[in-house]
Coordinates of C-alpha atoms and ligand atoms in Angstrom, one line a residue:
M1414 CA 147.4 165.2 115.1
I1415 CA 145.2 164.4 118.0
N1416 CA 145.2 166.6 121.1
T1417 CA 144.2 165.0 124.4
V1418 CA 143.3 167.1 127.5
S1419 CA 142.1 165.9 130.8
T1420 CA 138.7 166.8 132.2
T1421 CA 136.4 166.1 135.2
P1422 CA 132.7 165.2 135.0
F1423 CA 129.8 167.6 135.2
E1424 CA 126.8 166.8 137.3
G1425 CA 123.4 166.3 135.6
Q1426 CA 124.4 165.4 132.0
K1427 CA 121.4 163.0 131.9
P1428 CA 119.6 162.9 128.6
G1429 CA 115.8 163.6 129.0
T1430 CA 112.9 162.7 126.8
S1431 CA 114.9 163.8 123.8
G1432 CA 118.6 164.3 124.5
L1433 CA 120.4 166.7 126.8
R1434 CA 118.7 170.0 127.1
K1435 CA 119.9 172.9 129.3
K1436 CA 120.2 176.6 129.3
V1437 CA 122.7 178.0 126.8
S1438 CA 124.7 179.4 129.7
V1439 CA 125.2 175.9 131.0
F1440 CA 126.4 174.6 127.7
Q1441 CA 128.7 177.6 127.4
Q1442 CA 130.8 176.5 130.4
P1443 CA 134.2 175.4 129.2
R1444 CA 134.3 171.6 128.5
Y1445 CA 130.6 171.2 129.0
V1446 CA 129.7 170.3 125.4
D1447 CA 133.1 168.6 125.0
N1448 CA 132.4 166.3 128.0
F1449 CA 129.0 165.2 126.7
V1450 CA 130.2 164.7 123.1
Q1451 CA 133.2 162.8 124.3
S1452 CA 130.9 160.6 126.4
I1453 CA 128.8 159.9 123.3
M1454 CA 132.0 159.0 121.3
D1455 CA 133.2 156.8 124.2
C1456 CA 130.0 154.7 123.9
L1457 CA 130.4 154.0 120.2
D1458 CA 132.2 151.0 118.8
G1459 CA 133.2 150.4 115.2
T1460 CA 133.3 154.0 114.0
E1461 CA 136.6 153.7 112.2
G1462 CA 136.0 155.1 108.7
A1463 CA 132.3 155.4 109.2
T1464 CA 130.0 158.3 108.5
L1465 CA 128.5 160.7 111.0
V1466 CA 125.7 163.2 110.2
V1467 CA 125.8 166.5 112.1
G1468 CA 123.4 169.4 112.0
G1469 CA 121.1 171.5 114.1
D1470 CA 118.3 174.0 114.1
G1471 CA 120.4 177.1 113.7
R1472 CA 119.9 178.3 117.2
F1473 CA 122.4 180.4 119.2
F1474 CA 125.6 178.3 119.9
N1475 CA 124.9 175.8 117.1
R1476 CA 128.0 176.7 115.1
E1477 CA 130.4 176.6 118.0
A1478 CA 129.0 173.2 119.1
I1479 CA 129.3 171.8 115.6
Q1480 CA 133.0 172.7 115.4
I1481 CA 133.6 170.8 118.7
V1482 CA 131.7 167.8 117.4
I1483 CA 133.7 167.8 114.1
R1484 CA 137.0 167.8 115.9
M1485 CA 136.0 165.1 118.3
A1486 CA 134.4 162.9 115.7
A1487 CA 137.5 163.1 113.6
A1488 CA 139.6 162.1 116.6
K1489 CA 137.3 159.2 117.2
G1490 CA 138.2 157.9 113.7
F1491 CA 135.0 158.7 111.7
G1492 CA 135.9 158.8 108.0
R1493 CA 133.2 161.1 106.8
I1494 CA 131.3 163.8 108.6
V1495 CA 128.3 165.2 106.8
V1496 CA 127.1 168.7 107.9
G1497 CA 124.2 170.8 106.6
R1498 CA 125.2 174.1 105.2
G1499 CA 125.2 176.8 107.8
G1500 CA 125.1 174.0 110.4
I1501 CA 121.4 173.6 109.5
L1502 CA 119.6 170.2 109.3
S1503 CA 116.0 169.8 110.5
T1504 CA 115.7 166.8 112.8
P1505 CA 113.8 164.7 110.2
A1506 CA 116.2 165.7 107.4
A1507 CA 119.1 164.5 109.7
S1508 CA 117.2 161.2 110.2
N1509 CA 116.8 160.9 106.5
L1510 CA 120.5 161.5 105.8
I1511 CA 121.6 159.0 108.4
R1512 CA 119.5 156.4 106.6
K1513 CA 120.3 157.4 103.1
L1514 CA 124.0 157.5 103.7
K1515 CA 124.0 154.4 105.8
A1516 CA 125.8 156.5 108.4
F1517 CA 126.8 155.1 111.8
G1518 CA 124.7 157.7 113.5
G1519 CA 124.2 161.5 113.9
I1520 CA 124.4 164.3 116.3
V1521 CA 121.5 166.8 116.3
L1522 CA 122.0 170.1 118.0
S1523 CA 118.7 171.4 119.1
A1524 CA 116.4 172.1 122.0
S1525 CA 113.5 171.6 119.7
H1526 CA 110.5 173.9 120.6
N1527 CA 112.3 175.5 123.6
P1528 CA 113.3 179.2 123.1
G1529 CA 116.8 180.1 121.8
G1530 CA 119.2 182.9 122.0
P1531 CA 121.9 183.6 124.7
E1532 CA 119.2 183.4 127.4
G1533 CA 117.4 180.4 125.8
D1534 CA 118.0 176.7 125.7
F1535 CA 120.4 174.4 123.8
G1536 CA 120.5 170.7 123.3
I1537 CA 122.5 167.7 122.0
K1538 CA 120.9 164.5 120.9
Y1539 CA 122.5 161.3 119.5
N1540 CA 120.7 159.3 116.8
V1541 CA 121.6 155.8 115.9
G1542 CA 122.1 154.1 112.6
N1543 CA 118.3 153.6 111.9
G1544 CA 118.1 157.4 111.9
G1545 CA 116.1 157.5 115.2
P1546 CA 116.9 158.9 118.7
A1547 CA 119.2 156.6 120.7
P1548 CA 117.2 154.1 122.7
E1549 CA 117.3 154.2 126.5
K1550 CA 120.1 151.6 126.8
V1551 CA 122.3 153.9 124.7
T1552 CA 121.4 157.1 126.5
D1553 CA 121.9 155.3 129.9
A1554 CA 125.4 154.3 128.8
I1555 CA 126.1 157.9 127.7
Y1556 CA 124.9 159.2 131.0
A1557 CA 127.0 156.7 132.9
R1558 CA 130.1 157.8 130.9
T1559 CA 129.5 161.5 131.6
Q1560 CA 130.0 160.6 135.3
T1561 CA 133.5 159.1 134.7
V1562 CA 134.8 160.9 131.6
D1563 CA 138.3 162.0 132.3
R1564 CA 139.9 162.8 128.9
L1565 CA 138.9 164.7 125.8
A1566 CA 140.3 164.0 122.4
Y1567 CA 140.2 166.4 119.5
E1568 CA 141.7 166.4 116.0
D1569 CA 143.9 169.5 115.8
A1570 CA 142.4 171.5 112.9
P1571 CA 141.0 174.9 112.2
D1572 CA 137.3 175.6 112.1
V1573 CA 135.5 174.2 109.0
D1574 CA 133.7 176.8 106.8
L1575 CA 130.1 175.7 107.4
D1576 CA 128.7 178.1 104.8
R1577 CA 130.5 176.7 101.7
I1578 CA 129.3 173.6 100.1
G1579 CA 132.2 171.3 99.5
E1580 CA 134.7 169.0 101.3
T1581 CA 137.5 169.7 103.7
Q1582 CA 139.9 167.3 105.4
V1583 CA 140.0 167.3 109.2
G1584 CA 142.7 164.8 110.1
G1585 CA 141.7 161.5 108.6
A1586 CA 138.0 162.6 108.2
T1587 CA 136.5 164.2 105.2
V1588 CA 134.0 166.9 106.3
A1589 CA 131.3 167.4 103.6
V1590 CA 129.1 170.5 103.8
I1591 CA 126.0 169.7 101.9
D1592 CA 122.7 171.3 100.9
P1593 CA 120.4 170.6 103.8
V1594 CA 117.2 170.5 101.7
A1595 CA 117.8 168.5 98.6
D1596 CA 117.8 165.0 99.9
Y1597 CA 114.7 165.7 102.1
Q1598 CA 112.8 167.2 99.2
A1599 CA 113.7 164.2 97.0
L1600 CA 112.2 161.9 99.7
M1601 CA 109.0 163.9 99.9
E1602 CA 108.6 163.6 96.1
T1603 CA 108.6 159.8 96.5
L1604 CA 105.8 159.9 99.0
F1605 CA 103.4 162.6 97.7
D1606 CA 101.8 163.5 94.4
F1607 CA 103.4 166.9 93.8
D1608 CA 101.5 167.4 90.6
R1609 CA 98.2 166.9 92.4
I1610 CA 99.2 169.4 95.1
R1611 CA 100.4 171.8 92.5
A1612 CA 97.0 171.6 90.9
L1613 CA 95.4 172.3 94.3
F1614 CA 97.4 175.5 94.6
A1615 CA 96.7 176.4 91.0
S1616 CA 93.0 176.2 91.7
G1617 CA 93.2 179.0 94.3
F1618 CA 93.8 177.0 97.5
R1619 CA 95.3 179.3 100.0
M1620 CA 97.8 178.4 102.7
R1621 CA 100.0 180.0 105.3
F1622 CA 103.0 178.1 106.7
D1623 CA 104.6 179.7 109.8
A1624 CA 108.2 178.5 110.1
M1625 CA 108.5 180.4 113.4
S1626 CA 112.0 181.8 112.3
A1627 CA 113.3 178.3 112.9
V1628 CA 114.7 175.5 110.8
T1629 CA 111.9 174.6 108.4
G1630 CA 112.0 178.0 106.6
P1631 CA 114.4 176.8 103.9
Y1632 CA 112.6 173.5 103.5
A1633 CA 109.1 175.0 103.3
K1634 CA 110.2 177.7 100.9
A1635 CA 111.9 175.2 98.6
I1636 CA 109.0 172.7 98.7
L1637 CA 105.8 174.8 99.1
E1638 CA 106.7 177.9 97.2
G1639 CA 109.3 176.3 94.9
A1640 CA 108.3 172.8 93.9
L1641 CA 104.6 173.0 94.6
G1642 CA 104.0 176.5 93.2
A1643 CA 102.3 178.1 96.3
P1644 CA 102.4 181.9 96.0
A1645 CA 105.4 183.8 97.4
G1646 CA 104.5 184.8 101.0
T1647 CA 102.8 181.5 101.8
V1648 CA 105.7 180.8 104.1
V1649 CA 106.1 183.4 106.8
N1650 CA 109.0 183.7 109.3
G1651 CA 111.0 181.6 106.8
T1652 CA 114.5 182.6 107.8
P1653 CA 116.1 180.6 110.6
L1654 CA 117.3 183.1 113.3
P1655 CA 119.6 182.2 116.2
D1656 CA 117.0 183.4 118.7
F1657 CA 113.9 182.6 116.6
G1658 CA 113.1 186.3 116.6
G1659 CA 112.6 186.2 120.3
H1660 CA 109.7 183.8 120.1
H1661 CA 109.0 180.4 121.5
P1662 CA 109.2 178.1 118.4
D1663 CA 106.5 175.8 119.6
P1664 CA 103.6 175.3 117.2
N1665 CA 100.7 175.4 119.6
L1666 CA 97.7 177.7 120.1
V1667 CA 99.6 179.8 122.6
H1668 CA 102.9 180.4 120.8
A1669 CA 101.4 180.4 117.3
K1670 CA 98.5 182.6 118.3
E1671 CA 98.8 185.0 115.4
L1672 CA 98.4 182.0 113.0
Y1673 CA 95.5 180.7 115.0
D1674 CA 93.8 184.1 115.0
L1675 CA 94.2 184.3 111.2
A1676 CA 92.7 180.8 110.8
M1677 CA 89.7 181.9 112.9
S1678 CA 89.2 185.1 110.9
A1679 CA 86.8 185.8 108.1
D1680 CA 89.7 185.9 105.6
A1681 CA 91.3 182.6 106.8
P1682 CA 93.4 180.7 104.3
D1683 CA 92.2 177.1 103.6
L1684 CA 95.1 175.7 105.6
C1685 CA 97.3 177.2 108.3
A1686 CA 100.3 175.2 109.5
A1687 CA 103.4 175.6 111.5
S1688 CA 106.5 173.7 112.6
D1689 CA 108.8 174.0 115.5
G1690 CA 112.5 174.9 116.2
D1691 CA 114.0 171.7 114.7
G1692 CA 111.2 170.9 112.3
D1693 CA 109.8 167.7 113.8
R1694 CA 106.5 169.1 115.2
N1695 CA 103.5 170.3 113.3
L1696 CA 100.3 172.3 113.9
I1697 CA 97.3 172.0 111.5
I1698 CA 94.5 174.5 111.5
G1699 CA 91.7 174.6 109.0
K1700 CA 89.4 177.5 108.4
G1701 CA 87.7 177.9 111.8
L1702 CA 88.9 174.6 113.1
S1703 CA 92.1 173.7 114.8
V1704 CA 93.0 170.0 114.6
T1705 CA 94.4 168.5 117.8
P1706 CA 97.5 166.4 117.3
S1707 CA 95.7 163.3 118.5
D1708 CA 92.9 163.9 115.9
S1709 CA 95.5 164.7 113.2
L1710 CA 97.1 161.3 113.8
A1711 CA 93.8 159.6 113.5
V1712 CA 92.8 161.4 110.3
L1713 CA 96.2 160.8 108.7
A1714 CA 96.0 157.1 109.6
A1715 CA 92.5 156.9 108.1
N1716 CA 93.4 158.7 104.9
A1717 CA 97.1 157.9 104.3
H1718 CA 96.3 155.4 101.5
L1719 CA 95.3 158.4 99.4
A1720 CA 99.0 159.4 99.2
K1721 CA 101.1 157.4 96.8
G1722 CA 103.8 156.5 99.4
Y1723 CA 101.1 154.7 101.5
A1724 CA 98.8 153.5 98.7
Q1725 CA 99.5 149.9 99.8
G1726 CA 97.9 150.6 103.1
I1727 CA 99.6 151.0 106.5
S1728 CA 100.6 148.1 108.8
G1729 CA 99.7 149.8 112.0
V1730 CA 99.7 152.9 114.1
A1731 CA 101.6 153.7 117.3
R1732 CA 100.8 156.5 119.7
S1733 CA 102.3 157.7 123.0
M1734 CA 100.2 156.8 126.0
P1735 CA 99.0 160.4 126.8
T1736 CA 97.8 160.8 123.1
S1737 CA 94.1 160.3 122.8
A1738 CA 92.8 157.0 121.7
A1739 CA 91.3 158.4 118.4
A1740 CA 93.8 156.6 116.3
D1741 CA 92.9 153.3 118.1
R1742 CA 89.4 153.4 116.5
V1743 CA 90.9 153.8 113.1
A1744 CA 93.2 150.9 113.6
A1745 CA 90.3 148.8 114.9
A1746 CA 88.2 149.6 111.9
K1747 CA 91.0 148.9 109.5
G1748 CA 92.1 145.7 111.3
I1749 CA 95.7 146.9 111.7
N1750 CA 98.1 147.0 114.6
I1751 CA 97.9 149.6 117.3
F1752 CA 100.6 150.2 120.0
E1753 CA 100.6 152.5 123.1
T1754 CA 104.1 153.6 124.0
P1755 CA 105.7 155.9 126.6
T1756 CA 106.2 159.5 125.7
G1757 CA 109.3 159.9 123.5
W1758 CA 109.8 159.3 119.8
K1759 CA 112.6 156.8 120.7
F1760 CA 110.0 154.2 121.6
F1761 CA 108.6 154.1 118.1
G1762 CA 111.9 153.1 116.5
N1763 CA 111.8 149.4 117.1
L1764 CA 108.1 149.1 116.0
L1765 CA 108.9 151.0 112.8
D1766 CA 112.1 148.9 112.1
A1767 CA 110.1 145.7 112.6
G1768 CA 107.4 146.8 110.2
L1769 CA 104.8 146.6 112.9
V1770 CA 103.6 150.1 112.4
T1771 CA 103.8 152.7 109.5
I1772 CA 102.5 155.8 111.2
C1773 CA 103.2 157.2 114.7
G1774 CA 102.1 160.2 116.6
E1775 CA 102.0 162.1 119.8
E1776 CA 99.8 164.6 121.5
S1777 CA 102.8 166.9 121.7
A1778 CA 102.3 167.9 118.0
G1779 CA 104.4 165.1 116.5
T1780 CA 103.4 162.8 113.6
G1781 CA 105.6 160.8 111.4
S1782 CA 106.0 157.5 109.4
N1783 CA 108.4 154.9 108.5
H1784 CA 110.0 157.3 105.9
V1785 CA 112.4 158.4 108.7
R1786 CA 112.8 157.6 112.4
E1787 CA 111.9 161.0 113.8
K1788 CA 108.6 162.8 113.8
D1789 CA 108.4 165.1 110.8
G1790 CA 106.6 168.5 110.7
L1791 CA 106.7 169.2 107.0
W1792 CA 105.8 165.6 106.1
A1793 CA 102.6 165.9 108.2
V1794 CA 101.7 169.2 106.4
L1795 CA 102.4 167.6 103.0
L1796 CA 100.3 164.5 103.8
W1797 CA 97.5 166.8 104.8
L1798 CA 97.9 168.8 101.6
D1799 CA 97.9 165.6 99.5
I1800 CA 94.8 164.3 101.2
L1801 CA 93.1 167.7 100.7
A1802 CA 94.1 167.6 97.1
A1803 CA 92.7 164.1 96.7
R1804 CA 89.4 164.7 98.5
R1805 CA 88.9 168.4 97.6
E1806 CA 87.1 168.9 100.9
S1807 CA 88.0 171.4 103.6
V1808 CA 90.0 170.5 106.7
A1809 CA 86.8 171.1 108.8
Q1810 CA 84.7 168.8 106.6
I1811 CA 87.3 166.0 106.7
V1812 CA 87.6 166.3 110.5
R1813 CA 83.8 166.5 111.2
E1814 CA 83.2 163.5 108.9
H1815 CA 86.0 161.6 110.8
W1816 CA 84.2 162.3 114.1
A1817 CA 80.9 161.2 112.7
T1818 CA 82.4 157.9 111.6
Y1819 CA 84.6 157.1 114.6
G1820 CA 83.3 159.3 117.4
R1821 CA 85.2 162.3 118.9
N1822 CA 87.8 162.4 121.6
Y1823 CA 87.6 165.8 123.3
Y1824 CA 91.2 166.3 124.4
S1825 CA 93.3 169.0 126.1
R1826 CA 96.6 169.2 127.8
H1827 CA 97.1 171.5 130.7
D1828 CA 100.7 172.4 131.5
Y1829 CA 101.9 173.9 134.8
E1830 CA 105.3 175.1 133.7
E1831 CA 108.4 175.9 135.8
V1832 CA 106.9 174.9 139.1
A1833 CA 109.2 174.0 142.0
S1834 CA 110.6 170.4 141.5
E1835 CA 109.9 169.5 145.2
G1836 CA 106.2 170.3 144.9
A1837 CA 105.9 168.5 141.5
N1838 CA 107.6 165.4 142.8
A1839 CA 105.5 165.4 146.0
L1840 CA 102.4 165.7 143.8
M1841 CA 103.4 162.7 141.7
A1842 CA 104.4 160.7 144.8
G1843 CA 101.0 161.5 146.3
L1844 CA 99.2 160.3 143.2
R1845 CA 101.2 157.1 143.0
G1846 CA 100.5 156.5 146.6
A1847 CA 96.8 157.0 146.1
L1848 CA 96.6 154.6 143.1
P1849 CA 95.6 151.4 144.9
A1850 CA 92.6 153.1 146.6
L1851 CA 91.3 154.8 143.5
K1852 CA 89.9 151.8 141.7
G1853 CA 86.1 151.7 142.0
K1854 CA 85.9 155.2 143.5
R1855 CA 83.2 157.5 142.3
F1856 CA 83.5 161.3 141.6
G1857 CA 80.0 162.5 140.6
A1858 CA 79.1 160.7 137.4
L1859 CA 82.7 159.5 136.9
E1860 CA 83.7 156.1 138.2
V1861 CA 87.4 155.0 138.3
A1862 CA 87.7 151.7 136.4
N1863 CA 91.4 151.5 136.8
A1864 CA 94.4 153.5 137.9
D1865 CA 98.1 152.7 137.4
D1866 CA 101.5 154.0 136.6
F1867 CA 102.1 153.3 133.0
A1868 CA 104.7 150.6 132.1
Y1869 CA 105.7 149.5 128.6
H1870 CA 107.1 146.2 127.4
D1871 CA 108.8 146.6 124.1
P1872 CA 107.6 143.7 122.0
V1873 CA 110.7 143.9 119.7
D1874 CA 113.6 144.0 122.1
G1875 CA 111.9 142.9 125.3
S1876 CA 112.9 146.0 127.3
D1877 CA 110.7 147.3 130.0
S1878 CA 110.1 151.0 130.8
K1879 CA 108.4 151.8 134.1
N1880 CA 106.9 154.9 135.8
Q1881 CA 105.9 156.5 132.6
G1882 CA 102.9 158.4 133.9
V1883 CA 100.0 158.1 136.2
R1884 CA 96.8 157.1 134.5
I1885 CA 93.3 157.3 135.9
L1886 CA 90.9 155.5 133.6
F1887 CA 87.2 156.0 134.0
A1888 CA 84.4 153.5 133.3
D1889 CA 83.1 155.7 130.4
G1890 CA 86.5 155.7 128.6
S1891 CA 87.5 159.1 129.9
R1892 CA 91.1 159.5 131.1
L1893 CA 93.2 161.7 133.3
I1894 CA 97.0 161.4 132.9
Y1895 CA 99.7 163.1 134.9
R1896 CA 103.4 163.2 134.2
L1897 CA 106.4 165.5 134.5
S1898 CA 107.9 166.7 131.3
G1899 CA 111.3 165.4 130.4
T1900 CA 112.2 168.3 128.1
G1901 CA 112.1 171.3 130.4
T1902 CA 115.2 173.2 131.5
A1903 CA 114.0 175.1 134.6
G1904 CA 112.2 173.6 137.6
A1905 CA 109.5 171.0 136.7
T1906 CA 106.6 171.1 134.2
L1907 CA 103.5 169.2 135.2
R1908 CA 101.5 167.9 132.3
V1909 CA 97.9 166.9 132.8
Y1910 CA 96.2 165.2 129.9
I1911 CA 92.4 165.2 129.8
D1912 CA 90.6 163.0 127.4
R1913 CA 86.9 162.2 126.9
Y1914 CA 85.4 160.0 124.2
V1915 CA 81.9 161.0 122.8
A1916 CA 80.3 158.8 120.2
D1917 CA 77.1 160.7 119.6
P1918 CA 77.6 163.1 116.6
A1919 CA 74.9 165.4 118.1
Q1920 CA 77.4 166.1 120.9
H1921 CA 80.4 166.9 118.6
G1922 CA 80.0 170.6 118.4
L1923 CA 81.0 171.6 122.0
D1924 CA 83.9 173.8 123.0
T1925 CA 86.7 171.5 124.2
Q1926 CA 87.2 173.1 127.6
D1927 CA 83.5 173.0 128.2
A1928 CA 83.2 169.4 127.2
L1929 CA 85.9 168.5 129.6
A1930 CA 85.0 170.9 132.5
D1931 CA 84.1 168.3 135.1
L1932 CA 87.3 166.2 134.3
I1933 CA 89.4 169.4 134.5
A1934 CA 88.1 170.3 137.9
L1935 CA 88.6 166.8 139.1
S1936 CA 92.2 166.8 137.7
R1937 CA 93.0 169.7 140.0
D1938 CA 91.3 168.4 143.1
L1939 CA 92.5 164.8 142.8
A1940 CA 96.2 165.7 142.6
G1941 CA 96.1 168.8 144.8
I1942 CA 97.6 170.9 142.1
A1943 CA 97.2 174.2 143.9
R1944 CA 98.5 172.8 147.1
H1945 CA 101.6 171.3 145.6
T1946 CA 102.5 173.9 143.0
G1947 CA 100.9 177.1 144.2
R1948 CA 99.1 177.4 140.8
T1949 CA 95.4 177.6 140.4
E1950 CA 95.5 177.8 136.6
P1951 CA 97.8 176.1 134.0
S1952 CA 100.3 178.3 132.2
V1953 CA 99.6 176.7 128.8
I1954 CA 96.5 174.9 127.5
T1955 CA 96.7 173.1 124.3
Ligands
G16_2556 C1 110.2 165.5 122.5 C2 110.0 164.0 122.3 C3 108.6 163.7 122.2 C4 107.8 164.2 123.4 C5 108.0 165.6 123.6 C6 107.4 166.1 124.9 O1 109.8 166.3 121.4 O2 110.7 163.7 121.1 O3 108.5 162.3 122.0 O4 106.5 163.9 123.2 O5 109.4 165.9 123.7 O6 108.1 165.5 125.9 P1 107.8 165.9 127.4 O7 106.3 165.7 127.6 O8 108.6 164.9 128.2 O9 108.3 167.3 127.6 P2 110.7 167.4 120.9 O10 109.8 168.0 119.8 O11 110.8 168.4 122.0 O12 111.9 166.8 120.5

């Protein structure tokens, strides 16, 4: 039986860079989740009897939200609702299941790398049938619906036992609770040479994988310690906790500091790696050398052919605009496609579907390929492992050789988190206003070759996305980029991306912040960061 109740819209249910993200307390308001999920349902046509994949990163409020999604999806007429046991599905595993099961779509409950627990963040994201995040035209339609939604429809049924593998009936829908790891692991076995990686571990190769008490624990334990024979204890913080153990599950040098310190110590393992809340980001650190996400993308693109899943070569690479141009040089050398898209994994979907690119990546610690339509943290770690197993060189050797071949992009992101929105908006408006006059201007040795607000024309569906970040491009190839984060939940986060290309190998050994010092100083002056935000230093440097 379907129960219908009336509702009134909530303000501000606009999906950001990656779905709707808010404080848990906001989502806990009666009807808040329900309104958003109903708005998703109201935008879907042809769901009768179709399959919906549902899962999340195990954070606080995951289970409650899943029960609401199940009742609403059943009322919508979905025939099969596939849920990961315990409500767990990493974002890439959800993407894989949507594709494998030819599902209509999926709902992923996660606020990714944002902190969890009752005081933390929660999020809901809708993925379409290709397994990827809904494109802007879909998220715009969902947002429009949230402003008019007036009725909520639920199948009248008790809660589903999420911890027991098996099937239950909820109205006309069969709810299948499945092992969240098995299908994902099977996919990884098709891409990588597990025997070769097993031999690497057997030869004494040491690794630490920090799952940050988030979703990748079960996946990493099964694959690294199980299938690949890495010693027990290789995976740390491997049990998903509703509050991520009180930590910020963001695999960067600030929030994974302990891992970084270990990698820089005398007793460092050969590889240190981490993933985030929902398992789509990755951090790669070799002995004494941390690999920037932009460099990691370039190295993976240059070496992917060593893995069996990419032995035929890759068709192209896509990177988000703020990501350094390191991958562009690999694409140029290989004579393959290169695309520059706005920030947000959703912009890669069409390029991957059309076969124009095989590998994608972002400066925000995301890398992935056409195996799914999300970025994939563990996939990136396994590709690195497979390359290390094939080359039998250290991470540092591989990266230094890469720089010697292609040149080095010194790259850093400075985040000014939780600043007042008015100041952040005024800063961006000021920059936009200054753009026309910037061209040709000199700042010391730096000359502005071009300055614009990035716009993207999707070559596949012809859509246009404007105002995607202010770019100041210098004559020597250096760049300063400014944008406001679309994933924060409090105030505004200003991101400043600083990029300098250095071809000469004799100059490749500098400290990154030193190599960028003049650009960093200019980034603050030019935008009036202290004046607009009251901050003289960034809160996070990656
Ligand atoms: C999401 C998006 C990424 C984006 C990142 C940061 O990642 O999927 O494409 O690069 O946010 O976005 P912003 O700079 O707007 O905060 P995740 O891992 O949070 O889902």
